[in-house]
GROMACS .gro file of C-alpha atoms in nm:
model
  282
    1MET     CA    1  -0.218  -2.726   0.949
    2ASP     CA    2  -0.004  -3.023   0.887
    3TRP     CA    3   0.325  -2.907   0.768
    4GLN     CA    4   0.584  -3.111   0.581
    5THR     CA    5   0.929  -2.995   0.560
    6LEU     CA    6   1.123  -3.090   0.242
    7ASP     CA    7   1.514  -3.113   0.232
    8SER     CA    8   1.536  -2.944  -0.102
    9PRO     CA    9   1.304  -2.774  -0.365
   10PRO     CA   10   1.101  -3.046  -0.576
   11LEU     CA   11   1.209  -3.142  -0.920
   12LEU     CA   12   0.967  -3.022  -1.171
   13PRO     CA   13   0.945  -3.290  -1.440
   14PRO     CA   14   0.766  -3.556  -1.225
   15LEU     CA   15   0.545  -3.296  -1.106
   16TYR     CA   16   0.446  -3.198  -1.473
   17TRP     CA   17   0.359  -3.556  -1.539
   18ARG     CA   18   0.148  -3.570  -1.234
   19ALA     CA   19  -0.022  -3.269  -1.367
   20ALA     CA   20  -0.083  -3.407  -1.703
   21LEU     CA   21  -0.246  -3.717  -1.581
   22LYS     CA   22  -0.499  -3.553  -1.348
   23ARG     CA   23  -0.780  -3.409  -1.540
   24LYS     CA   24  -1.094  -3.465  -1.322
   25ILE     CA   25  -1.212  -3.285  -1.005
   26SER     CA   26  -1.188  -3.533  -0.714
   27GLY     CA   27  -1.347  -3.337  -0.430
   28SER     CA   28  -1.468  -3.006  -0.307
   29THR     CA   29  -1.247  -2.953   0.008
   30LEU     CA   30  -0.895  -2.833   0.042
   31PRO     CA   31  -0.652  -3.043   0.218
   32ASP     CA   32  -0.517  -2.930   0.561
   33LYS     CA   33  -0.165  -2.956   0.452
   34GLY     CA   34   0.135  -2.724   0.378
   35LEU     CA   35   0.484  -2.757   0.248
   36ARG     CA   36   0.801  -2.583   0.370
   37CYS     CA   37   1.152  -2.577   0.238
   38ARG     CA   38   1.485  -2.374   0.277
   39VAL     CA   39   1.618  -2.230  -0.043
   40SER     CA   40   1.941  -2.058  -0.133
   41LEU     CA   41   1.942  -1.779  -0.386
   42ASP     CA   42   2.157  -1.807  -0.709
   43PRO     CA   43   2.274  -1.458  -0.812
   44ARG     CA   44   2.296  -1.577  -1.178
   45HIS     CA   45   1.929  -1.696  -1.173
   46VAL     CA   46   1.828  -1.358  -1.027
   47ALA     CA   47   2.003  -1.177  -1.297
   48ALA     CA   48   1.839  -1.397  -1.562
   49TYR     CA   49   1.507  -1.332  -1.403
   50ARG     CA   50   1.566  -0.954  -1.395
   51LYS     CA   51   1.666  -0.949  -1.757
   52VAL     CA   52   1.339  -1.134  -1.879
   53CYS     CA   53   1.120  -0.922  -1.668
   54GLY     CA   54   1.280  -0.581  -1.730
   55PHE     CA   55   1.426  -0.510  -1.388
   56ALA     CA   56   1.732  -0.296  -1.351
   57ASP     CA   57   2.023  -0.445  -1.151
   58GLY     CA   58   2.033  -0.363  -0.775
   59PRO     CA   59   2.088  -0.473  -0.428
   60ILE     CA   60   1.703  -0.545  -0.366
   61LEU     CA   61   1.528  -0.832  -0.518
   62PRO     CA   62   1.225  -0.795  -0.741
   63ALA     CA   63   0.902  -0.809  -0.540
   64THR     CA   64   0.779  -1.099  -0.754
   65TYR     CA   65   1.096  -1.310  -0.741
   66PRO     CA   66   1.002  -1.515  -0.425
   67HIS     CA   67   0.722  -1.661  -0.631
   68ILE     CA   68   0.976  -1.819  -0.859
   69LEU     CA   69   1.175  -1.963  -0.570
   70ALA     CA   70   0.847  -2.121  -0.443
   71PHE     CA   71   0.708  -2.244  -0.787
   72GLY     CA   72   0.828  -2.621  -0.720
   73LEU     CA   73   0.651  -2.618  -0.368
   74GLN     CA   74   0.340  -2.467  -0.521
   75MET     CA   75   0.353  -2.734  -0.799
   76GLN     CA   76   0.407  -3.017  -0.548
   77LEU     CA   77   0.109  -2.897  -0.340
   78LEU     CA   78  -0.133  -2.840  -0.633
   79THR     CA   79  -0.047  -3.191  -0.792
   80ASP     CA   80  -0.072  -3.376  -0.452
   81ARG     CA   81  -0.316  -3.675  -0.462
   82GLN     CA   82  -0.505  -3.508  -0.184
   83PHE     CA   83  -0.557  -3.191  -0.380
   84PRO     CA   84  -0.903  -3.190  -0.522
   85PHE     CA   85  -0.864  -2.993  -0.847
   86PRO     CA   86  -0.651  -3.046  -1.160
   87LEU     CA   87  -0.370  -2.820  -1.209
   88LEU     CA   88  -0.415  -2.784  -1.572
   89GLY     CA   89  -0.708  -2.550  -1.634
   90LEU     CA   90  -0.683  -2.354  -1.314
   91ILE     CA   91  -0.717  -1.980  -1.391
   92HIS     CA   92  -0.514  -1.720  -1.214
   93LEU     CA   93  -0.757  -1.436  -1.112
   94SER     CA   94  -0.547  -1.214  -0.879
   95ASN     CA   95  -0.224  -1.180  -0.692
   96ARG     CA   96  -0.154  -0.982  -0.386
   97ILE     CA   97   0.198  -0.934  -0.265
   98ARG     CA   98   0.312  -0.797   0.083
   99LEU     CA   99   0.661  -0.671   0.148
  100HIS     CA  100   0.706  -0.633   0.506
  101ARG     CA  101   1.081  -0.538   0.486
  102PRO     CA  102   1.309  -0.447   0.183
  103LEU     CA  103   1.428  -0.762  -0.018
  104GLY     CA  104   1.798  -0.664   0.031
  105GLY     CA  105   2.071  -0.878   0.152
  106VAL     CA  106   1.892  -1.194   0.100
  107SER     CA  107   2.083  -1.525   0.054
  108GLU     CA  108   1.864  -1.784   0.213
  109LEU     CA  109   1.497  -1.799   0.270
  110THR     CA  110   1.242  -2.035   0.426
  111LEU     CA  111   0.954  -2.079   0.201
  112ALA     CA  112   0.608  -2.218   0.280
  113VAL     CA  113   0.289  -2.288   0.078
  114HIS     CA  114  -0.070  -2.388   0.148
  115ALA     CA  115  -0.427  -2.342   0.008
  116GLU     CA  116  -0.710  -2.178   0.185
  117ASN     CA  117  -1.028  -1.977   0.152
  118LEU     CA  118  -1.230  -2.200  -0.062
  119GLN     CA  119  -1.532  -2.006  -0.197
  120PRO     CA  120  -1.813  -2.049  -0.439
  121HIS     CA  121  -1.765  -1.851  -0.775
  122ALA     CA  122  -2.025  -1.791  -1.062
  123LYS     CA  123  -1.803  -2.021  -1.280
  124GLY     CA  124  -1.694  -2.281  -1.009
  125ALA     CA  125  -1.494  -2.214  -0.698
  126THR     CA  126  -1.195  -2.016  -0.589
  127PHE     CA  127  -0.918  -2.074  -0.357
  128ASP     CA  128  -0.608  -1.885  -0.237
  129LEU     CA  129  -0.271  -2.027  -0.294
  130VAL     CA  130  -0.075  -1.860   0.006
  131THR     CA  131   0.304  -1.830  -0.017
  132THR     CA  132   0.540  -1.690   0.256
  133ALA     CA  133   0.903  -1.611   0.284
  134HIS     CA  134   1.087  -1.592   0.618
  135ASP     CA  135   1.454  -1.492   0.674
  136ALA     CA  136   1.633  -1.488   1.008
  137LEU     CA  137   1.432  -1.182   1.125
  138GLY     CA  138   1.093  -1.341   1.063
  139LEU     CA  139   0.825  -1.280   0.801
  140LEU     CA  140   0.967  -1.095   0.495
  141TRP     CA  141   0.718  -1.154   0.221
  142GLN     CA  142   0.396  -1.301   0.155
  143ALA     CA  143   0.160  -1.349  -0.157
  144GLU     CA  144  -0.186  -1.488  -0.216
  145SER     CA  145  -0.268  -1.602  -0.562
  146ARG     CA  146  -0.649  -1.647  -0.613
  147MET     CA  147  -0.711  -1.940  -0.847
  148LEU     CA  148  -1.039  -2.044  -1.025
  149CYS     CA  149  -1.147  -2.392  -1.077
  150ARG     CA  150  -1.429  -2.424  -1.317
  151GLY     CA  151  -1.709  -2.670  -1.264
  152VAL     CA  152  -1.679  -2.720  -0.904
  153LYS     CA  153  -2.006  -2.705  -0.720
  154LEU     CA  154  -2.013  -2.547  -0.372
  155ASP     CA  155  -2.306  -2.439  -0.157
  156GLY     CA  156  -2.369  -2.078  -0.092
  157ASP     CA  157  -2.361  -1.760  -0.282
  158ALA     CA  158  -2.061  -1.631  -0.476
  159PRO     CA  159  -1.907  -1.314  -0.313
  160ASP     CA  160  -1.902  -1.001  -0.523
  161ASN     CA  161  -1.533  -0.930  -0.572
  162THR     CA  162  -1.568  -0.669  -0.852
  163ARG     CA  163  -1.294  -0.410  -0.823
  164PRO     CA  164  -1.385  -0.060  -0.951
  165ALA     CA  165  -1.194   0.086  -1.217
  166PRO     CA  166  -0.897   0.312  -1.140
  167VAL     CA  167  -0.986   0.674  -1.158
  168ASP     CA  168  -0.693   0.891  -1.081
  169VAL     CA  169  -0.431   0.750  -1.312
  170SER     CA  170  -0.230   0.872  -1.600
  171GLU     CA  171  -0.026   0.712  -1.872
  172LEU     CA  172   0.333   0.639  -1.767
  173THR     CA  173   0.481   0.399  -2.030
  174HIS     CA  174   0.427   0.123  -2.265
  175TRP     CA  175   0.616  -0.184  -2.372
  176LYS     CA  176   0.588  -0.488  -2.634
  177ALA     CA  177   0.521  -0.840  -2.509
  178PRO     CA  178   0.714  -1.037  -2.780
  179ALA     CA  179   0.593  -1.361  -2.931
  180ASP     CA  180   0.856  -1.567  -2.745
  181ILE     CA  181   0.828  -1.406  -2.395
  182GLY     CA  182   0.621  -1.701  -2.266
  183ARG     CA  183   0.908  -1.951  -2.363
  184ARG     CA  184   1.184  -1.711  -2.213
  185TYR     CA  185   0.994  -1.668  -1.884
  186ALA     CA  186   0.932  -2.046  -1.853
  187ARG     CA  187   1.305  -2.103  -1.872
  188VAL     CA  188   1.354  -1.875  -1.558
  189SER     CA  189   1.034  -1.950  -1.377
  190GLY     CA  190   0.977  -2.335  -1.442
  191ASP     CA  191   0.624  -2.258  -1.547
  192TYR     CA  192   0.585  -2.443  -1.882
  193ASN     CA  193   0.219  -2.413  -1.901
  194PRO     CA  194   0.128  -2.494  -2.270
  195ILE     CA  195  -0.099  -2.168  -2.303
  196HIS     CA  196   0.212  -1.964  -2.262
  197LEU     CA  197   0.447  -2.126  -2.495
  198SER     CA  198   0.315  -2.111  -2.854
  199ALA     CA  199   0.004  -2.039  -3.053
  200LEU     CA  200   0.004  -2.419  -3.145
  201THR     CA  201   0.016  -2.549  -2.777
  202ALA     CA  202  -0.231  -2.262  -2.671
  203LYS     CA  203  -0.490  -2.366  -2.911
  204LEU     CA  204  -0.502  -2.711  -2.749
  205PHE     CA  205  -0.653  -2.536  -2.457
  206GLY     CA  206  -0.895  -2.309  -2.640
  207PHE     CA  207  -0.676  -2.003  -2.684
  208PRO     CA  208  -0.626  -1.863  -3.043
  209LEU     CA  209  -0.272  -1.738  -2.949
  210ALA     CA  210  -0.026  -1.787  -2.677
  211ILE     CA  211  -0.082  -1.558  -2.370
  212ALA     CA  212   0.174  -1.402  -2.131
  213HIS     CA  213   0.218  -1.550  -1.781
  214GLY     CA  214  -0.002  -1.332  -1.541
  215LEU     CA  215   0.312  -1.301  -1.313
  216TRP     CA  216   0.540  -1.198  -1.596
  217ASN     CA  217   0.285  -0.914  -1.654
  218LYS     CA  218   0.298  -0.824  -1.295
  219ALA     CA  219   0.664  -0.835  -1.274
  220ARG     CA  220   0.705  -0.632  -1.588
  221LEU     CA  221   0.476  -0.364  -1.459
  222LEU     CA  222   0.659  -0.353  -1.118
  223ALA     CA  223   0.994  -0.329  -1.322
  224ALA     CA  224   0.843  -0.032  -1.512
  225LEU     CA  225   0.725   0.133  -1.210
  226GLY     CA  226   1.085   0.122  -1.054
  227GLU     CA  227   1.080   0.348  -0.747
  228HIS     CA  228   0.736   0.458  -0.793
  229LEU     CA  229   0.632   0.239  -0.518
  230PRO     CA  230   0.771   0.192  -0.161
  231ALA     CA  231   1.032  -0.061  -0.106
  232ALA     CA  232   0.860  -0.214   0.201
  233ASN     CA  233   0.557  -0.192   0.406
  234VAL     CA  234   0.352  -0.198   0.095
  235GLU     CA  235   0.086  -0.447  -0.034
  236ILE     CA  236   0.060  -0.478  -0.413
  237ASP     CA  237  -0.272  -0.624  -0.532
  238VAL     CA  238  -0.361  -0.692  -0.891
  239GLU     CA  239  -0.656  -0.843  -1.071
  240PHE     CA  240  -0.584  -1.021  -1.401
  241ARG     CA  241  -0.868  -0.926  -1.646
  242LYS     CA  242  -0.819  -1.014  -2.021
  243PRO     CA  243  -0.510  -1.202  -2.112
  244VAL     CA  244  -0.224  -1.035  -2.295
  245ARG     CA  245  -0.207  -1.231  -2.635
  246LEU     CA  246   0.141  -1.275  -2.785
  247PRO     CA  247   0.283  -1.073  -2.958
  248GLY     CA  248   0.128  -0.770  -2.798
  249GLU     CA  249   0.164  -0.417  -2.682
  250VAL     CA  250   0.043  -0.274  -2.362
  251THR     CA  251   0.015   0.059  -2.180
  252LEU     CA  252   0.063   0.132  -1.817
  253SER     CA  253  -0.115   0.396  -1.628
  254ALA     CA  254  -0.074   0.475  -1.254
  255SER     CA  255  -0.138   0.726  -0.985
  256ALA     CA  256   0.139   0.964  -0.860
  257ALA     CA  257   0.435   0.810  -0.679
  258GLY     CA  258   0.353   0.759  -0.304
  259ALA     CA  259   0.261   0.552  -0.022
  260SER     CA  260  -0.077   0.424  -0.204
  261GLY     CA  261  -0.218   0.451  -0.548
  262GLU     CA  262  -0.377   0.269  -0.837
  263LEU     CA  263  -0.260   0.100  -1.161
  264GLN     CA  264  -0.401  -0.019  -1.480
  265LEU     CA  265  -0.265  -0.214  -1.779
  266LYS     CA  266  -0.441  -0.178  -2.127
  267GLY     CA  267  -0.377  -0.315  -2.460
  268ALA     CA  268  -0.492  -0.231  -2.810
  269GLY     CA  269  -0.848  -0.133  -2.853
  270ASP     CA  270  -0.845  -0.023  -2.491
  271ILE     CA  271  -0.864  -0.398  -2.365
  272GLU     CA  272  -0.816  -0.397  -1.991
  273HIS     CA  273  -0.557  -0.656  -1.890
  274MET     CA  274  -0.484  -0.571  -1.533
  275VAL     CA  275  -0.611  -0.335  -1.266
  276GLY     CA  276  -0.447  -0.295  -0.909
  277THR     CA  277  -0.357  -0.085  -0.605
  278TRP     CA  278  -0.080  -0.044  -0.374
  279ARG     CA  279  -0.110   0.061  -0.017
  280PRO     CA  280   0.050   0.044   0.331
  281ILE     CA  281   0.023  -0.309   0.490
  282ALA     CA  282  -0.286  -0.283   0.722
   0.00000   0.00000   0.00000
């Protein structure tokens, strides 16, 4: 892996221009390149993120927050000239977070991102966007976001990654996803993808209404679970099914609190939005 270390997190506006200008697939191999950067945490930004996602105040960072810190690095990697797929149109299929130690007492982190695991898919090709966070003691947090690029032609058969429906779950709570949550989440995350901002901008990309960010859904779900899950040595793996249209209302069901379990997020008409598991890190 060819690692490039940046002095500071990238500025987002130029990367959005880059993303807007690239609309075509330019290859079928992932670059052997990664980006690293050291970042400092801003308590006010953490507080704003907690508020938007429904997390209570506390000394432990939300499990999804390092994604926000790494968003600029992810954008720079995915809009690089060597990256073969256009950023606009990528579909976030699943997200797995591993918490190696509690996210407490964190003021600075070294973040790293790269892409790997290119595989054929029935609708194109998938790859994993891998993000890690290290502190002074070593690896603290890591995540893989599986992304789909439609229209890519790869040799080989698509693996069957179908996840069985959760069986031993019961309803825990429900909440509303307001019409403006895409815009509010964009302000704290930097993710201004048009499909999340308004019905008008979403229609330009084939959606009848704006849809909630997948990582807002996951964050809101983890906020609702609170201390239902372990604070460390846990892997939280979710698959995004049908998007949550805005405004909307969803219901969270989960297994009993413990070291491992299953979860499910459903909407009106029993539409399945998300399924997932948590378990100790292997």
